Amino acid sequence: MADFGGTDLEAFRAEVRAFVEANFPASLKGKNPMMREERAKPTPDMEAWRKAVGERGWGTPTWPKQYGGGGLSPAEARVIQGEFARAGAYNPIGGMGVMMFGPTLLEYGNEAQKAEHIPPICRGDIQWCQGFSEPGAGSDLASLATKCEDKGDHYEINGSKIWTSGAQWADWCFCLVRTDTSKKHEGISFVLFTMHQPGVEVRPIPLIAGSSPFCETFFTDARAEKKDLVGPLNGGWTIAKRLLQHERSGLTGAGGSGMAGGAKSLEDMAKDYVGVDEQGRIDDQDLRMRIARNAMDWRAFQQTAMRVMSESKGNSGPSTASSILKNAGTQLMQEKHELALEVMGHQGLGWEGEAFKPEELAAVRGWLFGKAFTIYGGSQEVQSNIVSKRILGLPDLTQSK
Amino acid sequence: MAVLTEEQSMLRDAAKSWVQEKSPVTAFRKMRDSGAELGYDAAAWNEMAEMGWAGVIIPEEYGGSDFGYLSLGLILEETGRTLTASPLLASALGAASALVLGGSDAQKQAWLPKIAEGSAVATLAVDEGPHHAPDKVATTVAGGKLSGRKVFVLEGMAADVFVVSAKAGDAIELYLVKADAPGVSRQRLSLADSRGAANVTFENVAVSDADKLSGGSALLEKTLDRARAGISAEMLGAALQAFEVTLDYLKTRVQFGQVIGSFQALQHRAAKMFTELELSRSAVEAALTAIDNDAPDVPELVSLAKAKMGDTFHLVSNEMVQMHGGIGMTDAHDAGFYLKRARAAEAAFGNQAYHRDRYARLQGY
Ligand SMILES: Cc1cc2nc3c(=O)[nH]c(=O)nc-3n(C[C@H](O)[C@H](O)[C@H](O)COP(=O)(O)OP(=O)(O)OC[C@H]3O[C@@H](n4cnc5c(N)ncnc54)[C@H](O)[C@@H]3O)c2cc1C
Ligand SMILES: Cc1cc2nc3c(=O)[nH]c(=O)nc-3n(C[C@H](O)[C@H](O)[C@H](O)COP(=O)(O)OP(=O)(O)OC[C@H]3O[C@@H](n4cnc5c(N)ncnc54)[C@H](O)[C@@H]3O)c2cc1C
């Protein structure tokens, strides 16, 4: 790897800046369609931006170049992030493939699997969904029952998954299946298959926030190719746990952006909606103190995230501290959503219509969707169990892993 | 539970069985799905009125039963359980209180019998900004014309008459303004909790002394305290139901080969919610009883009830979603309804921060 003296980085920064200037469509400035349903129906500008970034592998900057990644250092990746942010540009390469599946496959996949599945993720051509949870297997994920049978030249899958985010827009699924009913954790395998086949049916489930970003997913004699078994047969649990670690650190990272109420800070919003006293303080002492506490906790959280990053020197993968980061970060985010709603008062209760500003409606929807942060990717309780057991060395009363 | 008279017990039992039979949460869901303009089911409201619920705090001479606020609170607790949306709170409690306390005989004659039989809906139009601030009034009455804009008016679309706070000179006064009076226009609000509400604009609406209630800002505060206590009772019912549904889930949902209620992490939080609900019930009943007794400490007891109840409903509604896991995030489950109702009810007539501040001020610190 190159020496990251300032000059190299500055040259790289200039290169990224020029690229963004040349390729980022002005119509997308300040927007982030990645988290929304509109990603499923991209505009020509969105497509152009995705292709430009995808071609260079800059959406997955630290992934190996041989599989379509950027092959860059973490420092260079931060330069890209910084330059995108500066220009009001989003990273058009995202989703579960980037956040959790890709890193896991890079670690556990064989050469052929990496060569086939990683490049389309880097280009943003293929979207992945996560077929883990089932109606009877949520926190107790290892009790999953979706059956997978060896049919000689392929696997056949029967059963159903639930809460499958984005299944209605996904091209492929990474799925946990039962390949041995006589054992719990050691009877689970990790397989990949296309969602575009007759044996797969998805039914979107409306959320309390109004949209339907997740689904019930049914498999009736669905087919997975033999080559798409990741890791050994019945060896899927280890891989799943690794993937969940990536999911958790990804969810935590999401905390820095996408806060309720758009670009304006909570304290500035509070000044607008609540008013200020003669000294410029938010004119509701109780609310003001709670906003300050959230802001201070948030800083401590960010300091912790930075410390974890420097301690792991950026190259040993997610550390055990990712467990505390998920709970700490998601709770602070939820608290902030609640505060945003309270700041807006009556205006923070709207569902739709012209009586409310777009950012007010977005705050309400964001607050509602945010309730999922402490449920998915391992609930807050499951995270606390993991911390108690793994880090604090306390005994376990369940078989959670 | 407060010690009830025989009449109160009967009223509560009647409310309990009617709500369970005629107005379960599925009825609220149906109303929501239909996009009902009024934000409530008119047929159900008629039934409630026929049972006399709209006249509970109205004197007998004006068509009511004069059973008092604790009695109405018992009904609101039951309707709150299933999130029953109706003008009971805004009209039969809020606006009716203003008329009972500050109306002339003619004003009472004109409105109270109709409110009691449910044929007219009245409501308070007080707030003008995003936060409850009854003493910040920009609406004015001058030269016999009332002008201003009121927001978040509960049942504002259904209302036949508004009780409007307005500044006449330096003094805050309450005026009765008919919804069909020239110069009144309203904008329906589509709220997360699906209840009926509107922003109402008054443009040079003609008012006279005959439309003015007597009592000024003191009447406004007394009226608001009644509305706050009433909504607290409704919140108590909703929070209790949310808790019971959640408790039930803890006893039935199995993960790791055991019901999730066997995990102490959840048990202790259930015990905490139960504790808060008991504390809240005491505060709510004390406020309603103080109103019935016309006790001098009504304001502080009401602020206590609204703040305590707000915190408890906030907690329980969040826990309801969290403890249900994925299913609690779905629209098909009721948890989201309780969560949305909680925040709307918290904001109405002053949130927890407002009432903690008011409590401290009333106590002299
Ligand atoms: C918006 C959203 C998106 C999702 N996307 C996906 C997806 O794409 N793919 C996928 O596979 N899954 C997805 N999920 C599912 C998610 O991972 C599960 O909801 C989660 O694991 C919890 O499982 P559950 O819903 O069955 O709740 P349960 O496991 O039934 O939990 C109910 C409650 O019990 C608590 N609990 C359970 N066990 C314990 C214990 N041992 N100690 C203490 N408390 C406990 C839980 O924390 C929770 O509060 C998504 C969920 C949501 C809400
Ligand atoms: C000021 C004082 C006065 C007392 N007076 C008397 C008296 O008059 N007569 C008398 O007989 N005793 C008395 N006690 C003793 C008291 O009853 C015990 O201290 C108490 O029962 C806890 O027992 P322990 O000290 O052995 O702590 P432990 O039982 O060892 O508890 C240690 C910690 O673990 C927690 N814990 C224990 N079990 C559980 C569980 N199942 N779930 C979750 N958490 C748990 C406890 O809450 C505590 O935080 C007194 C104690 C104090 C501090």
Coordinates of C-alpha atoms in Angstrom, one line a residue, chain B residues 12-346:
Chain B
R12 CA -68.3 2.1 34.6
D13 CA -69.7 -1.4 34.0
A14 CA -72.0 -0.2 31.3
A15 CA -69.1 1.6 29.6
K16 CA -66.9 -1.5 29.9
S17 CA -69.3 -3.8 28.2
W18 CA -70.4 -1.3 25.5
V19 CA -66.8 -0.5 24.6
Q20 CA -65.9 -4.2 24.4
E21 CA -68.9 -5.1 22.3
K22 CA -69.4 -2.1 20.2
S23 CA -66.2 -0.2 20.0
P24 CA -63.2 -2.6 20.1
V25 CA -59.9 -1.4 18.5
T26 CA -61.0 -3.1 15.3
A27 CA -63.7 -0.4 15.1
F28 CA -61.1 2.3 15.4
R29 CA -59.1 0.6 12.7
K30 CA -62.1 0.5 10.4
M31 CA -62.7 4.2 11.0
R32 CA -59.0 4.9 10.2
D33 CA -59.1 2.8 7.1
S34 CA -62.2 4.5 5.8
G35 CA -60.5 7.9 6.1
A36 CA -63.5 9.3 7.9
E37 CA -63.5 13.1 7.5
L38 CA -64.7 13.6 11.1
G39 CA -62.2 11.3 12.7
Y40 CA -64.9 9.3 14.5
D41 CA -67.8 7.0 13.9
A42 CA -71.0 9.1 14.1
A43 CA -73.2 6.1 14.7
A44 CA -71.1 5.0 17.7
W45 CA -71.2 8.5 19.0
N46 CA -75.0 8.5 18.8
E47 CA -75.1 5.4 20.9
M48 CA -72.8 6.9 23.4
A49 CA -75.0 9.9 23.7
E50 CA -78.1 7.8 24.0
M51 CA -76.6 6.2 27.0
G52 CA -76.3 9.7 28.5
W53 CA -72.5 9.8 28.4
A54 CA -72.4 13.2 26.8
G55 CA -74.3 14.8 29.7
V56 CA -72.4 13.4 32.7
I57 CA -71.0 16.8 33.8
I58 CA -74.0 18.8 32.6
P59 CA -76.6 19.9 35.3
E60 CA -79.9 18.1 35.2
E61 CA -81.8 21.3 34.3
Y62 CA -79.9 21.4 31.0
G63 CA -80.4 17.9 30.1
G64 CA -77.5 16.2 31.8
S65 CA -77.1 13.9 34.8
D66 CA -74.6 16.0 36.8
F67 CA -72.7 12.9 37.9
G68 CA -69.4 14.8 37.8
Y69 CA -65.9 14.5 36.5
L70 CA -64.8 11.3 38.2
S71 CA -67.8 9.6 36.6
L72 CA -66.9 10.9 33.2
G73 CA -63.3 9.9 33.8
L74 CA -64.5 6.3 34.4
I75 CA -66.1 6.3 31.0
L76 CA -63.1 7.9 29.3
E77 CA -60.9 5.3 30.8
E78 CA -62.9 2.6 29.2
T79 CA -63.2 4.3 25.8
G80 CA -59.5 5.1 26.0
R81 CA -58.7 1.4 26.3
T82 CA -59.9 0.7 22.8
L83 CA -58.9 4.1 21.5
T84 CA -62.5 4.9 20.8
A85 CA -62.5 8.3 19.0
S86 CA -65.5 10.5 19.7
P87 CA -66.4 14.0 20.7
L88 CA -66.8 12.9 24.3
L89 CA -63.6 14.6 25.4
A90 CA -63.7 17.8 23.3
S91 CA -67.4 18.4 23.5
A92 CA -69.0 16.7 26.5
L93 CA -66.1 17.5 28.7
G94 CA -64.0 20.4 27.4
A95 CA -66.4 22.8 25.8
A96 CA -69.3 21.7 28.1
S97 CA -67.1 22.7 31.1
A98 CA -66.6 26.2 29.8
L99 CA -70.4 26.6 29.4
V100 CA -71.2 25.1 32.7
L101 CA -68.7 27.3 34.5
G102 CA -69.0 30.5 32.5
G103 CA -72.2 30.4 30.5
S104 CA -75.2 32.7 31.0
D105 CA -78.5 31.0 31.4
A106 CA -79.3 31.8 27.8
Q107 CA -76.0 30.4 26.6
K108 CA -76.5 27.2 28.6
Q109 CA -80.0 26.8 27.3
A110 CA -78.8 27.3 23.8
W111 CA -76.0 24.7 23.9
L112 CA -75.9 22.4 26.9
P113 CA -79.0 20.3 26.1
K114 CA -77.8 19.7 22.6
I115 CA -74.3 18.8 23.8
A116 CA -75.9 16.4 26.3
E117 CA -77.9 14.6 23.7
G118 CA -75.0 14.6 21.3
S119 CA -76.8 16.5 18.6
A120 CA -74.3 19.4 18.8
V121 CA -70.5 19.2 19.0
A122 CA -68.7 22.0 20.8
T123 CA -65.0 22.3 21.2
L124 CA -62.2 24.5 22.6
A125 CA -60.2 26.6 20.2
V126 CA -57.3 27.8 22.3
D127 CA -53.8 27.1 20.9
E128 CA -52.3 29.2 18.2
G129 CA -48.8 27.8 17.8
P130 CA -47.0 24.4 17.8
H131 CA -47.1 24.2 21.6
H132 CA -49.8 24.5 24.2
A133 CA -49.6 28.1 25.4
P134 CA -53.0 29.3 26.5
D135 CA -51.7 32.7 27.7
K136 CA -50.2 33.5 24.3
V137 CA -53.2 34.8 22.5
A138 CA -53.0 36.8 19.2
T139 CA -56.6 36.3 18.4
T140 CA -58.4 39.6 19.0
V141 CA -61.8 41.0 19.5
A142 CA -62.2 44.6 18.5
G143 CA -65.2 46.5 17.3
G144 CA -67.4 43.4 17.6
K145 CA -65.1 41.4 15.2
L146 CA -63.1 38.4 16.2
S147 CA -60.0 37.6 14.2
G148 CA -57.3 35.0 14.5
R149 CA -56.2 31.5 13.8
K150 CA -56.5 28.5 16.1
V151 CA -54.6 25.2 15.6
F152 CA -54.9 21.6 16.5
V153 CA -58.6 22.1 17.5
L154 CA -59.8 18.7 18.6
E155 CA -62.9 17.6 16.6
G156 CA -62.6 20.9 14.8
M157 CA -64.2 19.5 11.6
A158 CA -67.2 18.1 13.5
A159 CA -67.7 21.2 15.7
D160 CA -71.0 23.2 15.5
V161 CA -69.6 25.8 17.9
F162 CA -66.2 26.8 19.1
V163 CA -65.2 28.2 22.5
V164 CA -62.6 30.6 21.3
S165 CA -60.0 32.4 23.5
A166 CA -59.3 35.9 22.3
K167 CA -57.9 39.1 23.6
A168 CA -60.4 41.9 24.2
G169 CA -58.0 44.8 25.0
D170 CA -55.6 43.3 27.6
A171 CA -57.9 40.6 28.9
I172 CA -58.3 37.1 27.7
E173 CA -62.0 36.3 27.1
L174 CA -63.8 33.2 25.9
Y175 CA -66.4 33.6 23.0
L176 CA -68.9 31.2 21.5
V177 CA -68.5 31.2 17.8
K178 CA -70.7 29.1 15.5
A179 CA -68.9 27.1 13.0
D180 CA -71.2 28.3 10.2
A181 CA -70.7 32.0 11.1
P182 CA -69.4 34.1 8.2
G183 CA -65.6 34.4 8.4
V184 CA -65.0 31.0 9.9
S185 CA -63.0 28.5 7.8
R186 CA -61.3 25.3 8.7
Q187 CA -58.6 23.0 7.4
R188 CA -58.8 19.4 8.3
L189 CA -55.6 17.9 9.8
S190 CA -54.6 14.4 8.9
L191 CA -52.9 13.3 12.1
A192 CA -50.8 10.3 12.9
D193 CA -53.3 9.2 15.5
S194 CA -56.2 9.4 13.0
R195 CA -58.3 11.5 15.3
G196 CA -60.4 14.4 14.2
A197 CA -58.7 17.8 14.4
A198 CA -58.6 21.1 12.4
N199 CA -56.9 24.4 12.1
V200 CA -59.6 27.1 12.3
T201 CA -59.3 30.6 10.9
F202 CA -61.6 33.4 12.1
E203 CA -61.7 36.5 9.9
N204 CA -63.7 39.4 11.2
V205 CA -66.3 37.1 12.7
A206 CA -69.1 39.2 14.3
V207 CA -69.4 38.6 18.0
S208 CA -71.3 40.4 20.7
D209 CA -71.5 40.4 24.5
A210 CA -74.2 37.7 24.2
D211 CA -71.4 35.4 22.8
K212 CA -69.0 36.1 25.6
L213 CA -68.7 33.7 28.5
S214 CA -68.0 35.2 31.9
G215 CA -64.8 34.5 33.8
G216 CA -62.0 35.5 31.4
S217 CA -58.6 33.9 31.8
A218 CA -59.6 32.2 35.1
L219 CA -62.4 30.5 33.3
L220 CA -60.0 29.4 30.6
E221 CA -57.6 27.8 33.1
K222 CA -60.4 26.1 35.0
T223 CA -61.8 24.8 31.7
L224 CA -58.4 23.6 30.5
D225 CA -57.8 21.8 33.8
R226 CA -61.0 19.8 33.3
A227 CA -60.0 18.9 29.8
R228 CA -56.5 17.9 31.0
A229 CA -57.9 15.7 33.7
G230 CA -60.3 14.2 31.2
I231 CA -57.6 13.4 28.6
S232 CA -55.5 11.9 31.4
A233 CA -58.3 9.5 32.3
E234 CA -58.5 8.5 28.6
M235 CA -54.7 8.0 28.5
L236 CA -54.9 5.9 31.6
G237 CA -57.3 3.5 29.9
A238 CA -55.2 3.4 26.7
A239 CA -52.0 2.8 28.7
L240 CA -53.6 0.0 30.7
Q241 CA -54.8 -1.7 27.6
A242 CA -51.4 -1.4 25.9
F243 CA -49.8 -2.8 29.1
E244 CA -52.2 -5.7 29.3
V245 CA -51.9 -6.7 25.7
T246 CA -48.1 -6.6 26.1
L247 CA -48.2 -8.6 29.3
D248 CA -50.3 -11.2 27.5
Y249 CA -47.7 -11.4 24.8
L250 CA -44.9 -11.9 27.3
K251 CA -46.9 -14.9 28.6
T252 CA -47.5 -16.5 25.1
R253 CA -44.6 -15.6 22.8
V254 CA -42.0 -18.4 22.9
Q255 CA -38.3 -18.0 22.0
F256 CA -35.4 -20.1 23.3
G257 CA -37.9 -22.7 24.3
Q258 CA -39.5 -20.5 26.9
V259 CA -42.1 -17.7 27.1
I260 CA -40.2 -14.4 26.7
G261 CA -41.9 -13.3 30.0
S262 CA -39.5 -15.7 31.7
F263 CA -36.6 -13.3 30.9
Q264 CA -35.9 -11.1 33.8
A265 CA -34.9 -8.3 31.5
L266 CA -38.5 -8.1 30.5
Q267 CA -40.1 -9.0 33.8
H268 CA -38.6 -6.1 35.6
R269 CA -39.7 -3.7 32.9
A270 CA -43.2 -5.1 33.1
A271 CA -43.1 -4.6 36.9
K272 CA -41.9 -1.1 36.4
M273 CA -44.7 -0.3 34.0
F274 CA -47.2 -1.8 36.5
T275 CA -45.7 0.5 39.1
E276 CA -46.0 3.6 37.0
L277 CA -49.6 2.7 36.0
E278 CA -50.6 2.4 39.7
L279 CA -49.0 5.8 40.5
S280 CA -50.7 7.3 37.4
R281 CA -54.1 6.0 38.4
S282 CA -53.8 7.6 41.8
A283 CA -52.8 10.9 40.2
V284 CA -55.6 10.9 37.7
E285 CA -58.3 9.9 40.2
A286 CA -57.1 12.5 42.7
A287 CA -57.3 15.2 40.0
L288 CA -60.8 14.3 39.0
T289 CA -62.0 14.0 42.6
A290 CA -60.5 17.4 43.4
I291 CA -62.5 18.9 40.5
D292 CA -65.7 17.3 41.7
N293 CA -65.0 18.8 45.2
D294 CA -64.0 22.2 43.8
A295 CA -60.8 21.9 45.8
P296 CA -58.3 24.7 45.8
D297 CA -55.4 22.6 44.7
V298 CA -57.0 21.5 41.4
P299 CA -54.4 23.1 39.2
E300 CA -51.4 21.4 40.8
L301 CA -53.2 18.0 41.0
V302 CA -54.2 18.3 37.3
S303 CA -50.6 19.1 36.2
L304 CA -49.4 16.2 38.3
A305 CA -51.9 13.9 36.6
K306 CA -51.2 15.0 33.1
A307 CA -47.4 14.9 33.5
K308 CA -47.4 11.6 35.3
M309 CA -49.8 10.0 32.9
G310 CA -47.9 11.4 29.9
D311 CA -44.7 9.8 31.1
T312 CA -46.4 6.6 31.8
F313 CA -48.2 6.3 28.5
H314 CA -45.0 7.3 26.7
L315 CA -43.1 4.5 28.4
V316 CA -45.8 1.9 28.0
S317 CA -46.4 2.7 24.3
N318 CA -42.7 2.4 23.5
E319 CA -42.4 -0.8 25.5
M320 CA -45.4 -2.2 23.7
V321 CA -43.6 -2.0 20.4
Q322 CA -40.3 -3.1 21.7
M323 CA -41.5 -6.1 23.5
H324 CA -43.5 -7.3 20.6
G325 CA -40.5 -7.3 18.3
G326 CA -41.1 -7.3 14.6
I327 CA -44.8 -7.8 14.8
G328 CA -45.1 -4.6 16.9
M329 CA -43.7 -2.7 13.9
T330 CA -46.5 -3.8 11.6
D331 CA -49.6 -1.7 10.8
A332 CA -51.7 -4.9 11.2
H333 CA -50.9 -4.9 14.9
D334 CA -52.4 -2.4 17.3
A335 CA -49.2 -1.4 19.0
G336 CA -48.6 1.4 16.5
F337 CA -52.1 2.9 17.3
Y338 CA -51.2 3.2 20.9
L339 CA -47.9 4.7 20.1
K340 CA -49.4 7.3 17.9
R341 CA -52.3 8.1 20.3
A342 CA -49.8 8.4 23.1
R343 CA -47.8 11.2 21.4
A344 CA -50.9 13.1 20.4
A345 CA -52.4 12.9 23.8
E346 CA -49.1 13.9 25.4

